[in-house]
């Protein structure tokens, strides 16, 4: 009976997405990644052509692990785990009511939502998926008849323009797109040993890391290897993993040993350390205890001792927990950031693109005033639109022509050429009438350590009641981009755009500014960054 229904469905006039066709235009961008070697070999099949009884979800989605295929999008797959940790996010991204392949109403159409620059955007695709030899060749669930993951991957590829444009990226960016929230990145290495490490952001101390691991059931914790070393050679360079558990063995051994359970999106174990299967570490434990711990790991998982973890991995990314009411929780205090406001803005050449604080034109940058109504923990995020894309907010993304300055290398593009180097600074304003140059020449209350090419930079601070001036900037003067400024707070807030006009017509003169506000058109009422009491001159770029 089931076979008859599936066969009947395949004969229907099923939906074919004209904006993301089953062709090379949806697979490739400029053939500059290893994916290009499969040009002409990839076919497109619907789920019922891949297996006999496809399902969207497993009966227990928590047990279904993600598995990476030949596409280098481990960063996206790590973020997808957030949907397995939150029923709210799962139903937000993949709304209920999707037709089953056994339904008479099945049309081959799949719809989900992705958060894009201040909005949840509905994206519709057909269910034709890239295959090699009749099998899925990109992401899949380890339960092969479950298809939510490859379908969501196709949605994300459509948002970006092609599958190839998912090759390499930041876990933090995908977490924001799938949660509408925030994600933070830390380095695991001592910046004192390397100036390059110092530029990558704050160092995650072990005690803070252990505290953050308490959130593992509610948010995604990902770790990455960025450079090839002897110990990490088996892990893979520029590869992201999922930290799924932490185990204290102190009571068992009488000394402090902490094990971390790591999941590899490749779906295979690759760890060669002391706590690998058959490794020397297990000899310290009672055989029964060792056997029980080894039985807990599934395909693609392995145990790592904490010291090895900090030695072999380079970076960690953590998404802010999201409550079942859709509100963010602080990574630092676990308080609910229940008050949120967003505003859109732009840096426009000759008008509002004043550059960094080294330039006397810095005051012409877009300015916002933030009123804090009560003592609050506040997170302020600056999210810029990539210059490479122009979205029409219907889920379709058009590629813009690259300039000579941007170059033609896709690898360079994913390393930051699609973004400007942006920074974010905040000043306390005692009165609603103040001298702008004098205010901006003083140290800010808080600011990013440097200007960063990350898609999003953000600050976390405790602010007393009063008025604050927020100035987002691009490092280079006259560099243009659009952005969204987001504020999350435990207490009541009011965010407004400072009106442009005569008060900033000539910022090099001594001017008095009245904090007049207005809503900017289109308002909605990990990058790696640091927090500094005041930014030292000159501005720095990374």
XYZ file of N, CA, C and O in Angstrom, residues 101-269:
676
model
N 5.688 12.579 2.677
C 5.828 12.004 1.338
C 4.764 10.948 1.065
O 4.566 10.543 -0.075
N 4.073 10.525 2.104
C 2.999 9.534 1.920
C 1.628 10.185 1.847
O 0.625 9.488 1.627
N 1.578 11.508 2.023
C 0.289 12.197 1.974
C -0.185 12.379 0.533
O 0.622 12.562 -0.386
N -1.485 12.379 0.362
C -2.054 12.651 -0.957
C -1.831 14.107 -1.358
O -1.870 14.449 -2.539
N -1.582 14.973 -0.346
C -1.358 16.400 -0.621
C 0.108 16.711 -0.925
O 0.452 17.868 -1.151
N 0.954 15.684 -0.945
C 2.386 15.898 -1.198
C 2.619 16.517 -2.576
O 2.111 16.008 -3.577
N 3.363 17.621 -2.607
C 3.641 18.303 -3.877
C 5.139 18.500 -4.130
O 5.521 19.125 -5.117
N 5.991 17.994 -3.227
C 7.428 18.180 -3.403
C 7.913 19.534 -2.961
O 8.999 19.980 -3.365
N 7.148 20.210 -2.123
C 7.468 21.574 -1.685
C 7.784 21.577 -0.180
O 7.089 20.939 0.615
N 8.831 22.306 0.204
C 9.270 22.352 1.595
C 9.538 23.810 1.957
O 10.158 24.542 1.177
N 9.083 24.254 3.127
C 9.229 25.654 3.539
C 9.781 25.737 4.952
O 9.365 24.981 5.839
N 10.717 26.653 5.168
C 11.219 26.900 6.515
C 11.542 28.381 6.657
O 11.331 29.174 5.735
N 12.053 28.764 7.817
C 12.388 30.148 8.088
C 13.851 30.257 8.514
O 14.349 29.429 9.282
N 14.520 31.303 8.021
C 15.897 31.612 8.404
C 15.948 33.071 8.823
O 15.344 33.931 8.163
N 16.629 33.336 9.921
C 16.751 34.721 10.394
C 17.809 35.443 9.561
O 18.958 34.984 9.476
N 17.435 36.563 8.941
C 18.335 37.314 8.079
C 18.219 38.804 8.360
O 17.214 39.435 8.025
N 19.237 39.368 9.017
C 19.377 40.815 9.189
C 18.124 41.478 9.761
O 17.600 42.423 9.209
N 17.639 40.918 10.859
C 16.542 41.537 11.577
C 15.174 40.938 11.324
O 14.208 41.345 11.962
N 15.085 39.964 10.414
C 13.780 39.404 10.055
C 13.867 37.886 9.961
O 14.879 37.332 9.535
N 12.791 37.215 10.324
C 12.640 35.805 9.987
C 12.081 35.745 8.569
O 10.998 36.256 8.294
N 12.848 35.142 7.676
C 12.505 35.106 6.255
C 12.020 33.704 5.883
O 12.688 32.704 6.152
N 10.854 33.626 5.260
C 10.325 32.349 4.805
C 10.981 31.967 3.483
O 11.022 32.755 2.538
N 11.494 30.746 3.416
C 12.198 30.264 2.221
C 11.550 28.956 1.773
O 11.384 28.030 2.568
N 11.192 28.892 0.502
C 10.549 27.699 -0.058
C 11.444 27.078 -1.111
O 12.021 27.779 -1.951
N 11.565 25.761 -1.056
C 12.367 25.011 -2.029
C 11.563 23.798 -2.495
O 10.554 23.433 -1.888
N 12.020 23.177 -3.580
C 11.521 21.839 -3.880
C 12.434 20.848 -3.159
O 13.473 21.221 -2.623
N 12.039 19.587 -3.125
C 12.794 18.613 -2.328
C 13.759 17.769 -3.159
O 14.176 16.688 -2.735
N 14.165 18.271 -4.319
C 15.203 17.592 -5.087
C 16.557 17.868 -4.451
O 16.942 19.020 -4.249
N 17.304 16.805 -4.133
C 18.542 16.928 -3.360
C 19.730 16.392 -4.157
O 19.613 15.416 -4.905
N 20.923 17.009 -4.001
C 22.118 16.566 -4.726
C 22.561 15.169 -4.284
O 22.637 14.885 -3.082
N 22.855 14.323 -5.254
C 23.225 12.935 -4.968
C 24.384 12.490 -5.860
O 24.595 13.021 -6.956
N 25.114 11.518 -5.379
C 26.133 10.806 -6.153
C 25.848 9.317 -6.027
O 25.729 8.809 -4.906
N 25.720 8.639 -7.148
C 25.438 7.211 -7.102
C 24.133 6.880 -6.410
O 24.012 5.827 -5.774
N 23.154 7.776 -6.501
C 21.853 7.526 -5.905
C 21.771 7.790 -4.417
O 20.733 7.538 -3.799
N 22.847 8.301 -3.812
C 22.884 8.603 -2.380
C 23.163 10.091 -2.165
O 23.826 10.731 -2.987
N 22.645 10.614 -1.057
C 22.923 12.008 -0.716
C 24.429 12.234 -0.639
O 25.161 11.441 -0.028
N 24.891 13.332 -1.230
C 26.330 13.583 -1.215
C 26.711 14.746 -0.307
O 27.893 14.969 -0.055
N 25.720 15.493 0.180
C 26.013 16.553 1.141
C 25.535 16.089 2.518
O 25.651 14.922 2.836
N 25.017 16.962 3.329
C 24.698 16.580 4.699
C 23.552 15.579 4.750
O 22.702 15.529 3.858
N 23.548 14.795 5.810
C 22.464 13.845 6.042
C 22.437 13.476 7.516
O 23.382 13.726 8.257
N 21.333 12.912 7.944
C 21.247 12.368 9.292
C 21.814 10.951 9.270
O 21.761 10.263 8.247
N 22.354 10.540 10.406
C 22.900 9.185 10.439
C 21.799 8.142 10.304
O 22.066 7.004 9.934
N 20.572 8.516 10.627
C 19.414 7.701 10.268
C 19.022 8.105 8.854
O 18.434 9.165 8.637
N 19.362 7.310 7.862
C 19.374 7.753 6.470
C 18.004 8.030 5.868
O 17.915 8.620 4.797
N 16.934 7.600 6.533
C 15.603 7.873 5.976
C 14.998 9.151 6.560
O 13.832 9.451 6.317
N 15.786 9.942 7.328
C 15.343 11.200 7.927
C 15.923 12.354 7.111
O 17.140 12.402 6.877
N 15.075 13.331 6.706
C 15.514 14.294 5.694
C 15.439 15.762 6.121
O 15.649 16.647 5.286
N 15.161 16.067 7.386
C 15.074 17.479 7.756
C 16.395 18.203 7.530
O 16.415 19.365 7.102
N 17.519 17.536 7.795
C 18.818 18.187 7.682
C 19.202 18.507 6.238
O 19.553 19.660 5.937
N 19.188 17.561 5.293
C 19.542 17.921 3.904
C 18.591 18.946 3.297
O 19.017 19.766 2.477
N 17.316 18.926 3.708
C 16.382 19.925 3.199
C 16.697 21.310 3.759
O 16.662 22.315 3.040
N 17.023 21.379 5.046
C 17.386 22.662 5.646
C 18.701 23.175 5.059
O 18.862 24.379 4.836
N 19.629 22.282 4.778
C 20.881 22.667 4.128
C 20.608 23.281 2.758
O 21.249 24.272 2.363
N 19.646 22.726 2.032
C 19.301 23.280 0.720
C 18.701 24.678 0.882
O 18.979 25.581 0.080
N 17.861 24.857 1.890
C 17.306 26.183 2.173
C 18.422 27.178 2.419
O 18.415 28.299 1.881
N 19.397 26.789 3.230
C 20.504 27.688 3.566
C 21.368 27.967 2.340
O 21.870 29.082 2.163
N 21.544 26.968 1.485
C 22.285 27.179 0.243
C 21.553 28.166 -0.660
O 22.174 29.020 -1.309
N 20.235 28.087 -0.700
C 19.463 29.025 -1.509
C 19.613 30.453 -0.990
O 19.749 31.395 -1.777
N 19.588 30.612 0.330
C 19.765 31.934 0.918
C 21.120 32.515 0.522
O 21.244 33.716 0.260
N 22.142 31.671 0.441
C 23.492 32.136 0.121
C 23.774 32.196 -1.378
O 24.769 32.772 -1.800
N 22.926 31.590 -2.189
C 23.099 31.666 -3.629
C 23.512 30.378 -4.288
O 23.245 30.159 -5.461
N 24.193 29.492 -3.548
C 24.617 28.194 -4.082
C 25.177 27.356 -2.938
O 25.510 27.870 -1.868
N 25.274 26.048 -3.178
C 25.888 25.171 -2.189
C 27.357 25.520 -1.989
O 27.876 25.470 -0.873
N 28.040 25.855 -3.069
C 29.474 26.122 -2.967
C 29.767 27.284 -2.014
O 30.822 27.315 -1.383
N 28.837 28.209 -1.902
C 29.066 29.345 -1.024
C 28.872 29.002 0.454
O 29.061 29.856 1.320
N 28.547 27.740 0.738
C 28.539 27.255 2.118
C 29.878 26.628 2.492
O 30.049 26.173 3.618
N 30.802 26.600 1.537
C 32.106 25.976 1.806
C 32.925 26.920 2.687
O 33.456 27.917 2.230
N 33.020 26.589 3.951
C 33.745 27.341 4.982
C 32.941 28.540 5.456
O 32.284 29.231 4.672
N 32.964 28.763 6.740
C 32.241 29.862 7.348
C 32.394 29.826 8.852
O 33.152 29.011 9.387
N 31.676 30.691 9.536
C 31.746 30.788 10.981
C 30.526 30.123 11.622
O 29.384 30.401 11.231
N 30.775 29.270 12.609
C 29.672 28.653 13.350
C 28.778 29.734 13.943
O 27.546 29.611 13.953
N 29.392 30.826 14.421
C 28.624 31.905 15.043
C 27.597 32.492 14.078
O 26.465 32.787 14.464
N 27.961 32.654 12.806
C 27.029 33.224 11.831
C 25.841 32.305 11.610
O 24.685 32.755 11.542
N 26.097 31.006 11.479
C 24.997 30.068 11.266
C 24.106 29.988 12.499
O 22.886 29.853 12.379
N 24.696 30.085 13.690
C 23.898 30.072 14.915
C 22.940 31.258 14.960
O 21.774 31.120 15.339
N 23.421 32.425 14.560
C 22.559 33.603 14.529
C 21.433 33.405 13.521
O 20.270 33.723 13.790
N 21.747 32.839 12.366
C 20.738 32.647 11.322
C 19.664 31.629 11.704
O 18.539 31.693 11.212
N 20.008 30.679 12.556
C 19.054 29.640 12.931
C 18.365 29.908 14.259
O 17.406 29.202 14.608
N 18.845 30.908 15.002
C 18.239 31.198 16.298
C 17.717 32.624 16.399
O 16.868 32.911 17.249
N 18.204 33.534 15.552
C 17.865 34.936 15.684
C 18.503 35.568 16.898
O 18.153 36.684 17.288
N 19.475 34.884 17.507
C 20.100 35.349 18.736
C 21.532 35.807 18.560
O 21.867 36.468 17.579
N 22.371 35.437 19.511
C 23.768 35.843 19.524
C 24.647 34.620 19.731
O 24.207 33.594 20.252
N 25.898 34.737 19.329
C 26.898 33.697 19.569
C 28.237 34.367 19.822
O 28.533 35.407 19.235
N 29.028 33.778 20.693
C 30.338 34.350 21.027
C 31.455 33.376 20.684
O 31.279 32.154 20.773
N 32.596 33.944 20.308
C 33.787 33.157 19.999
C 34.917 33.546 20.943
O 35.099 34.704 21.266
N 35.661 32.535 21.367
C 36.852 32.759 22.163
C 38.005 31.947 21.578
O 37.799 30.885 20.994
N 39.226 32.432 21.776
C 40.401 31.626 21.467
C 40.758 30.810 22.699
O 40.498 31.213 23.837
N 41.350 29.646 22.480
C 41.757 28.771 23.578
C 43.246 28.859 23.860
O 43.761 28.137 24.712
N 43.948 29.731 23.157
C 45.394 29.838 23.313
C 45.768 31.118 24.042
O 45.041 32.103 24.014
N 46.920 31.107 24.654
C 47.433 32.260 25.397
C 47.876 33.324 24.407
O 48.816 33.105 23.645
N 47.239 34.495 24.380
C 47.610 35.524 23.402
C 49.003 36.078 23.638
O 49.593 36.669 22.751
N 49.549 35.888 24.840
C 50.890 36.399 25.111
C 51.957 35.704 24.293
O 53.052 36.222 24.107
N 51.635 34.520 23.786
C 52.613 33.759 23.010
C 52.580 34.110 21.525
O 53.449 33.723 20.779
N 51.535 34.782 21.113
C 51.392 35.065 19.687
C 50.569 36.325 19.475
O 49.442 36.408 19.944
N 51.119 37.284 18.784
C 50.385 38.504 18.485
C 49.171 38.208 17.619
O 48.126 38.833 17.757
N 49.291 37.215 16.739
C 48.172 36.862 15.880
C 47.010 36.343 16.716
O 45.853 36.660 16.466
N 47.290 35.555 17.748
C 46.238 35.052 18.616
C 45.558 36.198 19.350
O 44.373 36.174 19.621
N 46.325 37.221 19.706
C 45.755 38.333 20.434
C 44.719 39.052 19.596
O 43.745 39.590 20.111
N 44.917 39.045 18.292
C 43.981 39.731 17.415
C 42.674 38.953 17.246
O 41.681 39.495 16.802
N 42.678 37.670 17.568
C 41.495 36.864 17.303
C 40.427 37.020 18.366
O 39.319 36.521 18.194
N 40.738 37.687 19.466
C 39.691 37.892 20.466
C 40.119 37.486 21.854
O 41.282 37.252 22.126
N 39.148 37.387 22.749
C 39.445 37.077 24.135
C 39.822 35.623 24.325
O 39.402 34.748 23.583
N 40.614 35.384 25.368
C 41.018 34.030 25.704
C 40.010 33.447 26.687
O 39.621 34.093 27.658
N 39.586 32.243 26.431
C 38.627 31.575 27.308
C 39.385 30.862 28.420
O 40.134 29.913 28.177
N 39.203 31.319 29.637
C 39.842 30.689 30.774
C 39.116 29.397 31.140
O 37.919 29.256 30.931
N 39.846 28.464 31.722
C 39.273 27.151 32.002
C 38.090 27.224 32.957
O 37.101 26.510 32.792
N 38.178 28.080 33.973
C 37.074 28.159 34.930
C 35.804 28.684 34.262
O 34.700 28.214 34.553
N 35.969 29.652 33.351
C 34.799 30.161 32.628
C 34.262 29.077 31.704
O 33.047 28.887 31.575
N 35.169 28.350 31.059
C 34.749 27.272 30.166
C 33.939 26.217 30.916
O 32.891 25.755 30.443
N 34.388 25.857 32.100
C 33.668 24.844 32.884
C 32.283 25.345 33.277
O 31.316 24.570 33.295
N 32.185 26.612 33.591
C 30.871 27.173 33.921
C 29.957 27.170 32.702
O 28.767 26.834 32.789
N 30.504 27.527 31.528
C 29.704 27.547 30.308
C 29.234 26.151 29.914
O 28.178 25.996 29.298
N 30.008 25.140 30.289
C 29.611 23.772 29.959
C 28.330 23.364 30.679
O 27.673 22.399 30.289
N 27.958 24.098 31.721
C 26.687 23.828 32.392
C 25.496 24.118 31.481
O 24.375 23.686 31.759
N 25.741 24.872 30.393
C 24.673 25.231 29.465
C 24.563 24.255 28.292
O 23.782 24.479 27.373
N 25.350 23.188 28.323
C 25.461 22.309 27.153
C 24.139 21.687 26.722
O 23.968 21.353 25.549
N 23.201 21.537 27.658
C 21.916 20.944 27.294
C 20.988 21.947 26.629
O 19.973 21.569 26.035
N 21.324 23.245 26.721
C 20.418 24.284 26.229
C 20.970 25.073 25.048
O 20.250 25.877 24.460
N 22.228 24.898 24.722
C 22.786 25.665 23.602
C 23.922 24.892 22.955
O 24.427 23.916 23.508
N 24.324 25.337 21.779
C 25.397 24.688 21.030
C 26.746 25.194 21.520
O 26.966 26.400 21.670
N 27.656 24.259 21.783
C 29.041 24.587 22.096
C 29.892 23.901 21.036
O 29.890 22.672 20.921
N 30.594 24.682 20.255
C 31.390 24.157 19.151
C 32.858 24.514 19.348
O 33.175 25.581 19.889
N 33.745 23.639 18.913
C 35.185 23.928 18.958
C 35.772 23.707 17.575
O 35.239 22.939 16.771
N 36.874 24.400 17.297
C 37.437 24.380 15.944
C 38.945 24.201 15.979
O 39.620 24.619 16.933
N 39.458 23.591 14.930
C 40.895 23.514 14.673
C 41.178 24.409 13.480
O 40.612 24.222 12.400
N 42.039 25.404 13.677
C 42.311 26.372 12.618
C 43.660 26.172 11.949
O 43.889 26.650 10.846
N 44.595 25.498 12.626
C 45.923 25.324 12.051
C 46.382 23.890 12.252
O 46.003 23.235 13.228
N 47.184 23.414 11.323
C 47.634 22.030 11.361
C 48.825 21.881 12.297
O 49.820 22.599 12.191
N 48.686 20.961 13.262
C 49.789 20.648 14.170
C 49.889 19.138 14.273
O 48.972 18.409 13.886
N 50.945 18.656 14.848
C 51.170 17.211 14.899
C 50.034 16.492 15.610
O 49.487 15.508 15.129
N 49.636 17.018 16.779
C 48.591 16.349 17.541
C 47.225 16.444 16.905
O 46.380 15.580 17.093
N 46.982 17.539 16.178
C 45.654 17.765 15.613
C 45.552 17.384 14.149
O 44.533 17.627 13.525
N 46.587 16.779 13.610
C 46.585 16.502 12.174
C 45.438 15.579 11.772
O 44.913 15.677 10.670
N 45.059 14.670 12.668
C 43.969 13.763 12.354
C 42.605 14.444 12.451
O 41.606 13.938 11.940
N 42.552 15.599 13.136
C 41.271 16.273 13.322
C 40.823 17.010 12.074
O 39.642 17.178 11.827
N 41.782 17.496 11.305
C 41.442 18.242 10.103
C 41.572 19.731 10.324
O 41.063 20.285 11.288
N 42.268 20.389 9.419
C 42.479 21.833 9.522
C 41.206 22.579 9.118
O 40.478 22.157 8.225
N 40.916 23.693 9.808
C 39.723 24.506 9.555
C 38.459 23.647 9.642
O 37.598 23.693 8.772
N 38.364 22.890 10.722
C 37.217 21.997 10.895
C 36.553 22.287 12.238
O 37.230 22.582 13.226
N 35.215 22.231 12.270
C 34.452 22.524 13.482
C 33.842 21.250 14.042
O 33.402 20.369 13.292
N 33.834 21.150 15.371
C 33.290 20.003 16.092
C 32.243 20.490 17.092
O 32.105 21.681 17.338
N 31.531 19.548 17.697
C 30.517 19.859 18.701
C 30.964 19.279 20.035
O 31.311 18.090 20.117
N 30.966 20.104 21.077
C 31.258 19.632 22.429
C 29.921 19.225 23.044
O 29.066 20.071 23.305
N 29.733 17.939 23.266
C 28.422 17.452 23.687
C 28.319 17.125 25.168
O 27.214 17.035 25.712
N 29.453 16.949 25.867
C 29.354 16.589 27.280
C 30.676 16.874 27.989
O 31.729 16.997 27.353
N 30.588 16.993 29.313
C 31.766 17.140 30.171
C 31.594 16.198 31.354
O 30.518 16.101 31.942
N 32.664 15.513 31.711
C 32.596 14.526 32.775
C 33.763 14.714 33.733
O 34.928 14.718 33.321
N 33.478 14.871 35.035
C 34.498 14.981 36.069
C 34.798 13.586 36.612
O 33.903 12.902 37.117
N 36.054 13.189 36.534
C 36.461 11.879 37.044
C 37.218 11.994 38.360
O 37.871 11.041 38.789
N 37.152 13.147 39.008
C 37.936 13.392 40.218
C 37.628 12.372 41.307
O 38.535 11.849 41.966
N 36.342 12.061 41.521
C 35.971 11.131 42.587
C 36.416 9.710 42.275
O 36.689 8.921 43.172
N 36.488 9.397 41.019
C 36.873 8.045 40.621
C 38.367 7.836 40.773
O 38.826 6.793 41.249
N 39.148 8.858 40.396
C 40.600 8.707 40.358
C 41.314 9.322 41.554
O 42.499 9.063 41.766
N 40.605 10.154 42.320
C 41.263 10.831 43.425
C 42.106 12.006 42.983
O 42.804 12.621 43.774
N 42.088 12.350 41.705
C 42.774 13.524 41.168
C 41.895 14.133 40.094
O 41.009 13.463 39.548
N 42.140 15.409 39.807
C 41.262 16.106 38.868
C 41.552 15.715 37.428
O 42.612 16.018 36.892
N 40.622 15.022 36.837
C 40.655 14.741 35.402
C 39.260 15.024 34.854
O 38.262 14.524 35.379
N 39.211 15.822 33.820
C 37.937 16.187 33.191
C 37.961 15.725 31.741
O 38.887 16.050 30.988
N 36.966 14.962 31.369
C 36.839 14.477 29.994
C 35.744 15.241 29.269
O 34.709 15.570 29.843
N 35.994 15.515 28.012
C 35.005 16.164 27.144
C 34.641 15.197 26.030
O 35.518 14.556 25.439
N 33.350 15.107 25.750
C 32.905 14.265 24.643
C 32.705 15.152 23.428
O 31.943 16.121 23.463
N 33.391 14.818 22.357
C 33.413 15.631 21.139
C 32.762 14.854 20.003
O 32.991 13.649 19.844
N 31.958 15.548 19.219
C 31.307 14.944 18.052
C 31.880 15.537 16.785
O 31.957 16.758 16.630
N 32.264 14.690 15.877
C 32.822 15.102 14.588
C 31.732 15.032 13.520
O 31.175 13.963 13.271
N 31.397 16.160 12.874
C 30.367 16.122 11.816
C 30.702 15.182 10.671
O 29.802 14.803 9.904
N 31.971 14.814 10.526
C 32.311 13.850 9.481
C 31.655 12.497 9.743
O 31.537 11.678 8.836
N 31.283 12.253 11.003
C 30.652 10.983 11.331
C 31.638 9.868 11.560
O 31.270 8.687 11.547
N 32.918 10.204 11.794
C 33.911 9.172 12.103
C 34.844 9.669 13.200
O 35.045 10.860 13.361
N 35.369 8.746 13.952
C 36.275 9.102 15.032
C 37.655 9.379 14.466
O 38.147 8.654 13.610
